[in-house]
Amino acid sequence: MKNTVISVILFLILVTSLIYINYKFTNLCSNLIDQSNEIEKLLDKEDFDTAYLKSLELLDYISSNDFIPSIYLNHIDYDDLINECLKLCVYIKREDLAEASASLDLIEFSCEHLIKIQKINLKNIL
């Protein structure tokens, strides 16, 4: 009986932790998408200085919130996001609008894809 209770408690802790981590990760990706959209609007106005500062904030946000993704994700996926943010900063600094827009689209697509594959549903479990 004691082993059963311990097993059930550990299982509940595990499920609760996974739900919390999934929630935090989804919020992280949603914030990245929102920040990318802000930068895209600034680039449409050709405000490169403000867009560069926002891209540095985006890079800092990704770097400072890397604890949960490092536990929850494949490192390659998260490293690709960081690398694409670095490229974005360089493209904006050099005022290359086409490459900066491509990087922003890739960041948004990657975040949407990561949210989709981390969603808890029967398709992802099987």
C-alpha positions as a Python dict, from the first residue, in 0.01 Angstrom:
ca = {
    (1, 'M'): (0, 0, 0),
    (2, 'K'): (283, 237, 86),
    (3, 'N'): (447, 184, -254),
    (4, 'T'): (121, 251, -435),
    (5, 'V'): (69, 582, -255),
    (6, 'I'): (425, 691, -329),
    (7, 'S'): (385, 594, -696),
    (8, 'V'): (60, 786, -729),
    (9, 'I'): (211, 1094, -563),
    (10, 'L'): (515, 1083, -791),
    (11, 'F'): (293, 1042, -1095),
    (12, 'L'): (81, 1343, -995),
    (13, 'I'): (394, 1552, -939),
    (14, 'L'): (523, 1451, -1281),
    (15, 'V'): (198, 1534, -1460),
    (16, 'T'): (163, 1866, -1278),
    (17, 'S'): (521, 1959, -1360),
    (18, 'L'): (475, 1876, -1728),
    (19, 'I'): (158, 2084, -1750),
    (20, 'Y'): (331, 2379, -1582),
    (21, 'I'): (640, 2355, -1803),
    (22, 'N'): (425, 2327, -2114),
    (23, 'Y'): (230, 2637, -2009),
    (24, 'K'): (548, 2837, -1947),
    (25, 'F'): (700, 2723, -2276),
    (26, 'T'): (386, 2815, -2471),
    (27, 'N'): (391, 3161, -2314),
    (28, 'L'): (759, 3200, -2401),
    (29, 'C'): (694, 3118, -2767),
    (30, 'S'): (388, 3345, -2778),
    (31, 'N'): (594, 3633, -2640),
    (32, 'L'): (863, 3567, -2900),
    (33, 'I'): (602, 3581, -3176),
    (34, 'D'): (460, 3908, -3038),
    (35, 'Q'): (806, 4066, -3018),
    (36, 'S'): (883, 3949, -3372),
    (37, 'N'): (562, 4111, -3495),
    (38, 'E'): (664, 4439, -3328),
    (39, 'I'): (1002, 4428, -3501),
    (40, 'E'): (833, 4351, -3832),
    (41, 'K'): (611, 4659, -3797),
    (42, 'L'): (918, 4872, -3724),
    (43, 'L'): (1094, 4733, -4030),
    (44, 'D'): (789, 4813, -4244),
    (45, 'K'): (830, 5175, -4131),
    (46, 'E'): (1206, 5141, -4201),
    (47, 'D'): (1286, 5242, -3843),
    (48, 'F'): (1609, 5042, -3828),
    (49, 'D'): (1746, 5194, -3507),
    (50, 'T'): (1443, 5105, -3296),
    (51, 'A'): (1413, 4768, -3469),
    (52, 'Y'): (1776, 4695, -3384),
    (53, 'L'): (1717, 4775, -3017),
    (54, 'K'): (1405, 4555, -3017),
    (55, 'S'): (1598, 4271, -3181),
    (56, 'L'): (1862, 4296, -2907),
    (57, 'E'): (1581, 4280, -2650),
    (58, 'L'): (1446, 3972, -2829),
    (59, 'L'): (1788, 3807, -2817),
    (60, 'D'): (1824, 3895, -2448),
    (61, 'Y'): (1474, 3758, -2379),
    (62, 'I'): (1558, 3428, -2548),
    (63, 'S'): (1890, 3401, -2367),
    (64, 'S'): (1753, 3491, -2025),
    (65, 'N'): (1458, 3251, -2047),
    (66, 'D'): (1646, 2942, -2157),
    (67, 'F'): (1596, 2728, -1845),
    (68, 'I'): (1264, 2566, -1935),
    (69, 'P'): (1342, 2512, -2305),
    (70, 'S'): (1676, 2355, -2213),
    (71, 'I'): (1489, 2094, -2009),
    (72, 'Y'): (1189, 2054, -2234),
    (73, 'L'): (1323, 2081, -2589),
    (74, 'N'): (1580, 1936, -2818),
    (75, 'H'): (1878, 2173, -2795),
    (76, 'I'): (1905, 2199, -3172),
    (77, 'D'): (1561, 2360, -3199),
    (78, 'Y'): (1635, 2621, -2934),
    (79, 'D'): (1986, 2686, -3066),
    (80, 'D'): (1837, 2750, -3410),
    (81, 'L'): (1612, 3016, -3257),
    (82, 'I'): (1907, 3184, -3087),
    (83, 'N'): (2116, 3171, -3407),
    (84, 'E'): (1833, 3318, -3611),
    (85, 'C'): (1798, 3602, -3358),
    (86, 'L'): (2168, 3673, -3389),
    (87, 'K'): (2133, 3685, -3768),
    (88, 'L'): (1834, 3915, -3730),
    (89, 'C'): (2039, 4160, -3524),
    (90, 'V'): (2313, 4163, -3788),
    (91, 'Y'): (2070, 4204, -4078),
    (92, 'I'): (1894, 4494, -3909),
    (93, 'K'): (2225, 4658, -3819),
    (94, 'R'): (2328, 4638, -4187),
    (95, 'E'): (1979, 4756, -4289),
    (96, 'D'): (1915, 4448, -4504),
    (97, 'L'): (1537, 4449, -4507),
    (98, 'A'): (1487, 4131, -4712),
    (99, 'E'): (1709, 3911, -4495),
    (100, 'A'): (1572, 4063, -4174),
    (101, 'S'): (1217, 3988, -4287),
    (102, 'A'): (1316, 3633, -4376),
    (103, 'S'): (1473, 3586, -4030),
    (104, 'L'): (1163, 3721, -3859),
    (105, 'D'): (941, 3486, -4057),
    (106, 'L'): (1166, 3194, -3967),
    (107, 'I'): (1158, 3287, -3596),
    (108, 'E'): (779, 3308, -3601),
    (109, 'F'): (744, 2981, -3794),
    (110, 'S'): (984, 2804, -3557),
    (111, 'C'): (794, 2924, -3252),
    (112, 'E'): (460, 2820, -3399),
    (113, 'H'): (606, 2481, -3492),
    (114, 'L'): (751, 2431, -3143),
    (115, 'I'): (416, 2515, -2985),
    (116, 'K'): (245, 2271, -3219),
    (117, 'I'): (479, 1978, -3147),
    (118, 'Q'): (476, 2037, -2771),
    (119, 'K'): (97, 2052, -2748),
    (120, 'I'): (-40, 1769, -2537),
    (121, 'N'): (-272, 1566, -2758),
    (122, 'L'): (-317, 1209, -2871),
    (123, 'K'): (-135, 1265, -3201),
    (124, 'N'): (183, 1384, -3026),
    (125, 'I'): (170, 1110, -2765),
    (126, 'L'): (144, 827, -3015),
}
